Short mmCIF file of C-alpha atoms in Angstrom, two decimals:
data_model
loop_
_atom_site.label_atom_id
_atom_site.label_comp_id
_atom_site.label_asym_id
_atom_site.label_seq_id
_atom_site.Cartn_x
_atom_site.Cartn_y
_atom_site.Cartn_z
CA UNK A 449 0.00 0.00 0.00
CA UNK A 450 1.36 3.40 -0.99
CA UNK A 451 0.50 6.37 1.18
CA UNK A 452 0.74 10.09 0.48
CA UNK A 453 4.12 11.41 1.51
CA UNK A 454 4.25 13.73 4.50
CA UNK A 455 5.28 16.90 2.72
CA UNK A 456 4.03 20.43 2.30
CA UNK A 457 1.22 20.92 -0.18
CA UNK A 458 -0.54 24.04 -1.48
CA UNK A 459 -2.25 24.59 1.85
CA UNK A 460 1.10 24.82 3.64
CA UNK A 461 0.09 22.06 6.04
CA UNK A 462 1.92 18.77 6.42
CA UNK A 463 0.05 15.51 6.59
CA UNK A 464 0.84 13.78 9.89
CA UNK A 465 1.49 10.06 10.13
CA UNK A 466 1.43 7.76 13.11
CA UNK A 467 3.00 4.32 13.40
CA UNK A 468 2.73 1.89 10.47
CA UNK A 469 1.91 4.61 7.95
CA UNK A 470 -1.48 5.49 9.45
CA UNK A 471 -2.60 9.03 8.66
CA UNK A 472 -3.87 11.23 11.48
CA UNK A 473 -7.40 12.31 10.63
CA UNK A 474 -8.94 14.77 10.11
CA UNK A 475 -5.78 16.45 8.84
CA UNK A 476 -7.25 19.98 8.96
CA UNK A 477 -10.21 21.90 10.30
CA UNK A 478 -12.72 22.55 7.51
CA UNK A 479 -12.87 26.08 6.13
CA UNK A 480 -16.44 27.18 5.51
CA UNK A 481 -17.70 25.15 2.51
CA UNK A 482 -14.28 24.42 1.04
CA UNK A 483 -13.09 20.89 0.33
CA UNK A 484 -9.39 20.39 1.04
CA UNK A 485 -7.55 19.74 -2.28
CA UNK A 486 -5.51 16.99 -0.63
CA UNK A 487 -8.53 14.69 -0.86
CA UNK A 488 -8.00 14.52 -4.62
CA UNK A 489 -4.53 13.09 -4.05
CA UNK A 490 -5.88 10.65 -1.49
CA UNK A 491 -8.65 9.54 -3.86
CA UNK A 492 -6.08 8.56 -6.49
CA UNK A 493 -4.62 6.06 -4.02
CA UNK A 494 -7.96 4.46 -3.15
CA UNK A 495 -8.78 3.70 0.48
CA UNK A 496 -6.15 4.80 3.02
CA UNK A 497 -5.71 3.97 6.69
CA UNK A 498 -6.50 6.77 9.16
CA UNK A 499 -6.67 7.27 12.92
CA UNK A 500 -9.29 9.57 14.42
CA UNK A 501 -8.90 11.03 17.95
CA UNK A 502 -11.05 8.24 19.44
CA UNK A 503 -11.52 4.60 18.64
CA UNK A 504 -9.91 2.09 16.32
CA UNK A 505 -8.10 2.91 13.07
CA UNK A 506 -10.33 3.25 10.02
CA UNK A 507 -10.13 3.08 6.24
CA UNK A 508 -11.01 6.42 4.62
CA UNK A 509 -13.31 6.27 1.60
CA UNK A 510 -13.28 9.24 -0.79
CA UNK A 511 -14.48 7.83 -4.14
CA UNK A 512 -17.97 6.98 -5.37
CA UNK A 513 -16.88 3.52 -6.54
CA UNK A 514 -15.58 2.62 -3.07
CA UNK A 515 -18.60 4.17 -1.35
CA UNK A 516 -20.91 1.86 -3.32
CA UNK A 517 -18.87 -1.12 -2.12
CA UNK A 518 -19.05 0.04 1.52
CA UNK A 519 -22.81 0.66 1.38
CA UNK A 520 -23.42 -3.02 0.57
CA UNK A 521 -25.01 -4.35 3.77
CA UNK A 522 -24.14 -7.91 2.76
CA UNK A 523 -20.47 -7.05 3.28
CA UNK A 524 -20.59 -4.28 5.90
CA UNK A 525 -22.32 -3.89 9.24
CA UNK A 526 -23.40 -1.30 11.79
CA UNK A 527 -24.30 -3.84 14.48
CA UNK A 528 -20.69 -5.03 14.52
CA UNK A 529 -19.74 -1.63 15.92
CA UNK A 530 -21.45 -2.43 19.23
CA UNK A 531 -18.43 -4.57 20.11
CA UNK A 532 -15.74 -2.19 18.81
CA UNK A 533 -14.18 1.11 19.88
CA UNK A 534 -16.03 3.50 17.57
CA UNK A 535 -13.74 5.78 15.49
CA UNK A 536 -14.68 9.43 15.85
CA UNK A 537 -13.76 12.94 16.87
CA UNK A 538 -15.39 12.42 20.26
CA UNK A 539 -16.02 9.51 22.58
CA UNK A 540 -19.33 8.02 21.41
CA UNK A 541 -19.38 4.90 23.55
CA UNK A 542 -22.67 6.13 25.04
CA UNK A 543 -24.51 5.57 21.74
CA UNK A 544 -23.80 1.83 21.69
CA UNK A 545 -27.50 1.05 21.97
CA UNK A 546 -28.76 -1.96 20.03
CA UNK A 547 -32.32 -0.60 19.70
CA UNK A 548 -31.16 2.51 17.78
CA UNK A 549 -31.99 2.24 14.08
CA UNK A 550 -28.52 3.66 13.44
CA UNK A 551 -26.96 0.53 14.95
CA UNK A 552 -29.10 -2.09 13.23
CA UNK A 553 -28.44 -4.30 10.21
CA UNK A 554 -30.88 -6.14 7.96
CA UNK A 555 -33.09 -8.03 8.54
CA UNK A 556 -33.93 -6.15 11.78
CA UNK A 557 -33.22 -2.80 10.13
CA UNK A 558 -35.27 -3.77 7.06
CA UNK A 559 -38.22 -4.79 9.23
CA UNK A 560 -38.35 -1.38 10.94
CA UNK A 561 -37.92 0.49 7.64
CA UNK A 562 -40.80 -1.49 6.14
CA UNK A 563 -43.05 -0.74 9.09
CA UNK A 564 -42.19 2.95 8.84
CA UNK A 565 -42.41 3.09 5.03
CA UNK A 566 -46.01 4.26 4.95
CA UNK A 567 -45.42 7.09 7.40
CA UNK A 568 -42.43 8.41 5.42
CA UNK A 569 -43.63 7.65 1.90
CA UNK A 570 -43.21 10.37 -0.77
CA UNK A 571 -47.00 10.61 -1.16
CA UNK A 572 -47.60 11.11 2.58
CA UNK A 573 -44.84 13.72 2.81
CA UNK A 574 -46.14 15.47 -0.30
CA UNK A 575 -49.57 15.68 1.36
CA UNK A 576 -47.97 17.78 4.11
CA UNK A 577 -47.06 20.47 1.58
CA UNK A 578 -49.97 22.89 2.16
CA UNK A 579 -49.64 22.58 5.94
CA UNK A 580 -45.87 23.18 5.83
CA UNK A 581 -46.33 26.07 3.40
CA UNK A 582 -48.50 27.80 5.98
CA UNK A 583 -45.60 27.71 8.44
CA UNK A 584 -43.21 29.00 5.78
CA UNK A 585 -45.51 31.96 5.08
CA UNK A 586 -45.90 32.87 8.75
CA UNK A 587 -42.16 32.74 9.39
CA UNK A 588 -41.36 34.76 6.27
CA UNK A 589 -44.02 37.33 7.22
CA UNK A 590 -42.10 37.94 10.45
CA UNK A 591 -38.80 37.88 8.55
CA UNK A 592 -40.09 40.53 6.14
CA UNK A 593 -41.37 42.74 8.95
CA UNK A 594 -37.90 42.72 10.46
CA UNK A 595 -36.61 44.40 7.32
CA UNK A 596 -33.20 44.48 5.67
CA UNK A 597 -30.55 42.75 7.76
CA UNK A 598 -32.97 40.16 9.15
CA UNK A 599 -31.11 37.00 10.26
CA UNK A 600 -32.37 34.04 8.22
CA UNK A 601 -30.85 31.54 10.66
CA UNK A 602 -32.41 32.95 13.85
CA UNK A 603 -35.75 33.93 12.38
CA UNK A 604 -36.34 31.00 10.05
CA UNK A 605 -33.87 28.09 9.94
CA UNK A 606 -33.89 27.59 13.73
CA UNK A 607 -37.69 27.53 13.77
CA UNK A 608 -39.09 25.87 10.66
CA UNK A 609 -37.67 22.32 11.12
CA UNK A 610 -38.66 22.37 14.80
CA UNK A 611 -42.26 23.33 14.02
CA UNK A 612 -42.51 20.76 11.24
CA UNK A 613 -41.13 17.89 13.32
CA UNK A 614 -43.20 18.89 16.34
CA UNK A 615 -46.31 18.95 14.18
CA UNK A 616 -45.82 15.57 12.54
CA UNK A 617 -44.89 13.93 15.86
CA UNK A 618 -47.73 15.61 17.70
CA UNK A 619 -45.51 17.50 20.15
CA UNK A 620 -47.43 20.47 21.61
CA UNK A 621 -46.17 23.76 20.18
CA UNK A 622 -45.46 25.16 23.67
CA UNK A 623 -43.13 22.20 24.31
CA UNK A 624 -41.42 22.08 20.91
CA UNK A 625 -38.62 24.52 21.65
CA UNK A 626 -37.99 23.11 25.12
CA UNK A 627 -37.55 19.75 23.38
CA UNK A 628 -35.22 21.44 20.90
CA UNK A 629 -32.95 22.60 23.75
CA UNK A 630 -32.34 19.00 24.81
CA UNK A 631 -31.45 18.05 21.24
CA UNK A 632 -29.08 21.05 21.05
CA UNK A 633 -27.30 19.96 24.22
CA UNK A 634 -27.02 16.30 23.24
CA UNK A 635 -25.53 17.12 19.81
CA UNK A 636 -23.30 20.06 20.79
CA UNK A 637 -19.59 19.27 20.80
CA UNK A 638 -19.09 21.70 23.70
CA UNK A 639 -21.52 19.84 26.00
CA UNK A 640 -20.01 17.69 28.73
CA UNK A 641 -20.80 13.94 28.81
CA UNK A 642 -22.94 14.58 31.91
CA UNK A 643 -24.92 17.29 30.11
CA UNK A 644 -25.46 15.04 27.10
CA UNK A 645 -26.61 12.12 29.26
CA UNK A 646 -29.06 14.33 31.17
CA UNK A 647 -30.45 15.78 27.91
CA UNK A 648 -30.82 12.31 26.43
CA UNK A 649 -32.71 11.02 29.48
CA UNK A 650 -35.08 13.99 29.38
CA UNK A 651 -35.67 13.43 25.69
CA UNK A 652 -36.39 9.72 26.17
CA UNK A 653 -38.77 10.38 29.07
CA UNK A 654 -40.64 12.97 27.01
CA UNK A 655 -40.99 10.67 23.96
CA UNK A 656 -42.16 7.72 26.05
CA UNK A 657 -44.83 9.88 27.68
CA UNK A 658 -45.94 11.09 24.25
CA UNK A 659 -46.21 7.51 22.98
CA UNK A 660 -48.29 6.55 26.02
CA UNK A 661 -50.67 9.44 25.30
CA UNK A 662 -51.07 8.36 21.67
CA UNK A 663 -51.82 4.78 22.71
CA UNK A 664 -54.71 6.04 24.80
CA UNK A 665 -55.93 8.58 22.24
CA UNK A 666 -54.78 8.20 18.66
CA UNK A 667 -54.54 11.27 16.41
CA UNK A 668 -53.59 11.81 12.78
CA UNK A 669 -49.97 12.74 13.49
CA UNK A 670 -47.03 10.66 12.29
CA UNK A 671 -46.33 9.22 15.72
CA UNK A 672 -49.84 7.72 15.81
CA UNK A 673 -49.30 6.32 12.32
CA UNK A 674 -46.11 4.62 13.56
CA UNK A 675 -47.83 3.28 16.69
CA UNK A 676 -50.60 1.78 14.56
CA UNK A 677 -48.28 0.49 11.83
CA UNK A 678 -48.71 -3.16 10.98
CA UNK A 679 -47.05 -5.46 8.48
CA UNK A 680 -48.73 -8.87 8.34
CA UNK A 681 -49.41 -8.70 12.06
CA UNK A 682 -45.95 -7.37 12.94
CA UNK A 683 -45.66 -4.07 14.80
CA UNK A 684 -43.12 -1.84 16.53
CA UNK A 685 -41.82 -2.74 19.96
CA UNK A 686 -41.76 0.11 22.48
CA UNK A 687 -37.98 0.62 22.31
CA UNK A 688 -38.13 0.59 18.52
CA UNK A 689 -40.75 3.34 18.51
CA UNK A 690 -38.70 5.46 20.89
CA UNK A 691 -35.58 4.86 18.83
CA UNK A 692 -37.29 5.85 15.58
CA UNK A 693 -38.71 9.04 17.10
CA UNK A 694 -35.25 9.91 18.45
CA UNK A 695 -33.67 9.24 15.05
CA UNK A 696 -36.21 11.48 13.36
CA UNK A 697 -35.51 14.34 15.75
CA UNK A 698 -31.74 14.04 15.80
CA UNK A 699 -31.46 13.37 12.09
CA UNK A 700 -34.24 15.65 10.91
CA UNK A 701 -33.87 18.81 12.94
CA UNK A 702 -30.17 19.69 13.00
CA UNK A 703 -29.43 18.45 9.50
CA UNK A 704 -32.31 20.41 7.97
CA UNK A 705 -31.44 23.51 10.00
CA UNK A 706 -27.86 23.59 8.72
CA UNK A 707 -28.83 22.57 5.18
CA UNK A 708 -31.29 25.44 5.00
CA UNK A 709 -28.56 27.87 6.00
CA UNK A 710 -25.84 26.56 3.69
CA UNK A 711 -28.25 26.24 0.76
CA UNK A 712 -29.38 29.87 1.02
CA UNK A 713 -25.81 31.04 1.69
CA UNK A 714 -24.55 29.23 -1.42
CA UNK A 715 -27.24 30.80 -3.58
CA UNK A 716 -26.56 34.25 -2.15
CA UNK A 717 -22.79 34.00 -2.45
CA UNK A 718 -23.14 32.83 -6.07
CA UNK A 719 -25.59 35.39 -7.53
CA UNK A 720 -25.47 33.68 -10.92
CA UNK A 721 -27.09 30.61 -9.33
CA UNK A 722 -29.90 32.71 -7.86
CA UNK A 723 -30.52 34.21 -11.30
CA UNK A 724 -30.49 30.74 -12.84
CA UNK A 725 -33.28 29.35 -10.67
CA UNK A 726 -35.29 32.55 -11.10
CA UNK A 727 -35.08 32.11 -14.85
CA UNK A 728 -35.61 28.33 -14.76
CA UNK A 729 -38.14 27.60 -12.01
CA UNK A 730 -39.08 24.26 -13.60
CA UNK A 731 -35.52 23.11 -12.97
CA UNK A 732 -35.87 23.46 -9.18
CA UNK A 733 -35.45 19.77 -8.30
CA UNK A 734 -32.31 19.42 -10.41
CA UNK A 735 -30.90 22.64 -8.93
CA UNK A 736 -31.49 21.52 -5.35
CA UNK A 737 -30.00 18.08 -5.98
CA UNK A 738 -26.89 19.73 -7.41
CA UNK A 739 -26.63 22.00 -4.36
CA UNK A 740 -26.96 19.01 -2.01
CA UNK A 741 -24.26 17.22 -3.98
CA UNK A 742 -21.87 20.16 -3.96
CA UNK A 743 -22.36 21.49 -0.41
CA UNK A 744 -20.10 19.52 2.00
CA UNK A 745 -22.70 19.26 4.76
CA UNK A 746 -20.72 17.30 7.37
CA UNK A 747 -17.33 18.18 8.75
CA UNK A 748 -14.54 15.61 8.20
CA UNK A 749 -14.67 12.73 10.66
CA UNK A 750 -18.40 13.05 11.40
CA UNK A 751 -19.57 10.86 8.53
CA UNK A 752 -21.09 7.40 8.66
CA UNK A 753 -18.95 4.31 9.27
CA UNK A 754 -19.34 0.55 8.88
CA UNK A 755 -17.48 -2.60 9.90
CA UNK A 756 -16.47 -5.28 7.40
CA UNK A 757 -18.29 -8.61 7.83
CA UNK A 758 -15.74 -10.32 5.59
CA UNK A 759 -12.55 -9.47 3.76
CA UNK A 760 -13.47 -6.91 1.06
CA UNK A 761 -11.37 -5.74 -1.88
CA UNK A 762 -11.69 -2.08 -2.89
CA UNK A 763 -11.00 -0.32 -6.18
CA UNK A 764 -7.25 0.06 -5.70
CA UNK A 765 -6.82 -3.60 -4.78
CA UNK A 766 -6.58 -2.83 -1.06
CA UNK A 767 -8.17 -5.56 1.03
CA UNK A 768 -10.07 -4.38 4.10
CA UNK A 769 -10.01 -7.21 6.60
CA UNK A 770 -13.03 -8.62 8.39
CA UNK A 771 -13.73 -6.48 11.48
CA UNK A 772 -12.05 -3.35 10.08
CA UNK A 773 -13.90 -0.02 10.06
CA UNK A 774 -14.50 2.11 6.97
CA UNK A 775 -15.38 5.82 7.09
CA UNK A 776 -17.37 7.12 4.13
CA UNK A 777 -16.76 10.85 3.67
CA UNK A 778 -19.74 11.33 1.38
CA UNK A 779 -19.18 15.10 1.17
CA UNK A 780 -15.86 14.24 -0.47
CA UNK A 781 -17.31 11.34 -2.45
CA UNK A 782 -19.79 13.83 -3.95
CA UNK A 783 -16.84 15.70 -5.53
CA UNK A 784 -15.62 12.65 -7.50
CA UNK A 785 -14.79 13.84 -11.03
CA UNK A 786 -15.19 10.32 -12.39
CA UNK A 787 -18.91 10.54 -11.63
CA UNK A 788 -19.62 14.28 -11.85
CA UNK A 789 -17.36 15.95 -14.45
CA UNK A 790 -15.85 19.17 -13.10
CA UNK A 791 -17.28 18.17 -9.73
CA UNK A 792 -16.07 21.28 -7.89
CA UNK A 793 -18.36 23.41 -10.08
CA UNK A 794 -22.06 23.86 -9.33
CA UNK A 795 -23.98 23.08 -12.53
CA UNK A 796 -27.78 23.07 -12.37
CA UNK A 797 -27.99 21.70 -15.91
CA UNK A 798 -26.00 18.48 -15.75
CA UNK A 799 -27.19 15.85 -18.23
CA UNK A 800 -28.53 12.81 -16.38
CA UNK A 801 -26.49 13.46 -13.22
CA UNK A 802 -25.68 10.49 -11.00
CA UNK A 803 -27.39 10.17 -7.63
CA UNK A 804 -25.42 11.93 -4.89
CA UNK A 805 -24.60 10.53 -1.44
CA UNK A 806 -25.77 13.43 0.74
CA UNK A 807 -28.60 11.36 2.21
CA UNK A 808 -26.10 8.47 2.60
CA UNK A 809 -26.82 5.24 0.74
CA UNK A 810 -27.73 1.59 0.82
CA UNK A 811 -29.93 0.23 3.58
CA UNK A 812 -29.16 3.24 5.79
CA UNK A 813 -30.27 5.92 3.32
CA UNK A 814 -31.99 8.68 5.32
CA UNK A 815 -35.55 7.61 6.16
CA UNK A 816 -36.65 11.24 6.46
CA UNK A 817 -35.04 12.57 3.28
CA UNK A 818 -38.38 13.30 1.58
CA UNK A 819 -39.35 15.51 4.51
CA UNK A 820 -36.02 17.38 4.35
CA UNK A 821 -36.38 17.84 0.59
CA UNK A 822 -39.90 19.22 1.05
CA UNK A 823 -38.83 21.78 3.65
CA UNK A 824 -35.90 23.09 1.63
CA UNK A 825 -37.82 23.19 -1.65
CA UNK A 826 -40.75 25.11 -0.11
CA UNK A 827 -38.29 27.54 1.48
CA UNK A 828 -36.36 28.32 -1.71
CA UNK A 829 -39.53 28.59 -3.81
CA UNK A 830 -41.06 30.98 -1.28
CA UNK A 831 -37.92 33.13 -1.06
CA UNK A 832 -37.82 33.38 -4.85
CA UNK A 833 -41.46 34.38 -5.01
CA UNK A 834 -41.40 36.91 -2.16
CA UNK A 835 -37.84 38.26 -2.35
CA UNK A 836 -36.65 37.92 -5.96
CA UNK A 837 -33.85 40.44 -5.30
CA UNK A 838 -32.65 38.72 -2.13
CA UNK A 839 -28.95 39.10 -1.32
CA UNK A 840 -26.48 39.00 1.55
CA UNK A 841 -26.57 42.01 3.86
CA UNK A 842 -22.87 41.56 4.71
CA UNK A 843 -19.89 40.38 2.64
CA UNK A 844 -19.85 36.60 2.14
CA UNK A 845 -16.47 36.31 3.84
CA UNK A 846 -17.95 37.87 7.02
CA UNK A 847 -20.61 35.17 7.40
CA UNK A 848 -19.66 33.11 10.48
CA UNK A 849 -19.75 29.31 10.63
CA UNK A 850 -20.44 27.37 13.84
CA UNK A 851 -17.18 25.89 15.22
CA UNK A 852 -19.01 23.43 17.50
CA UNK A 853 -21.55 21.95 15.09
CA UNK A 854 -21.04 18.46 13.65
CA UNK A 855 -22.15 19.95 10.33
CA UNK A 856 -20.94 23.03 8.47
CA UNK A 857 -23.51 25.26 10.08
CA UNK A 858 -23.90 29.00 9.74
CA UNK A 859 -24.39 31.02 12.92
CA UNK A 860 -25.95 34.15 11.38
CA UNK A 861 -27.09 34.93 7.85
CA UNK A 862 -28.30 38.55 7.53
CA UNK A 863 -30.14 39.17 4.25
CA UNK A 864 -31.62 42.15 2.44
CA UNK A 865 -33.91 42.62 -0.54
#
């Protein structure tokens, strides 16, 4: 196996190696929405061995061809990780919970996805459009009243996903933002382990109480749909319901919040893109898919990992041994020139573009992706309609990114029109 040499590159930073040629990872803090050019050199070599601050060594995956291999659940496992030291930027031993959907493999994982399929189907999510649009309009009314310089993050992105998730889970509106605080604490890198554990316990207690209420009095919210879900007599166990509700909140709130911010920021900092979608509104879905492909949502080292169930050979001939961990940096995979020509360029008019990896892939593809797509599409369409001359109220380089978020989140995004 040939590794990149530890020498200065264009960034002026040296790659650091540990024993046995293992690369320390991540090798740099991410800068805004930039993708470090060194990944291109790494991709040429195929999978490379890396060591994150916590856990076992891992194999870093940066190409689409290798990502497709790693997303094959017949060869790779999440459940296996329950018996390993999980590679990561932080100690995540406290999430070794077998009932979490995140930690399941088929057929258990498939069973839960099938039970939940009706609740998260494209048709059911599409039916939420008018209801969600009402929230968009109310939030943008307040945003408009604030006038030029209004902060899109504080006034919209921090609120819309919370209200949507609270509504579909049947969480009372007066409790929604208290619930949000617990999610903030449990996912914030600056929170202590004790703070995270306390927030998690409060969240679990709240969800269990909500499920008990729905068992006594069913409503038309998504949580009731999940409680009543049946598949040939099969149904959710209590822990499975709690786990799925937790996954929806953790995966659906923060990710949508930050994606809303980076999507609008990208359009505002590239005025030609804003003009493009104004002139080609029928191309909205293609434009949004290209933005999701191009925007590196997660910071390096936060992406999804799997453990090999057998020896697996990757594209460069490197064999990953049974029990080894692979880390799929799908934000980097999405910049693979072999799949998306001139991948570092945003092009809303690609001819038959390949499917991107921003909602992960394989059996663990995001169960709530249709809901996230709906929220972002309604937001961009509404901004175009109401504020066609929307632009940044400060220079793009002055927009601050959140140093503690697991995603590339924007702290404040003042806009004018």
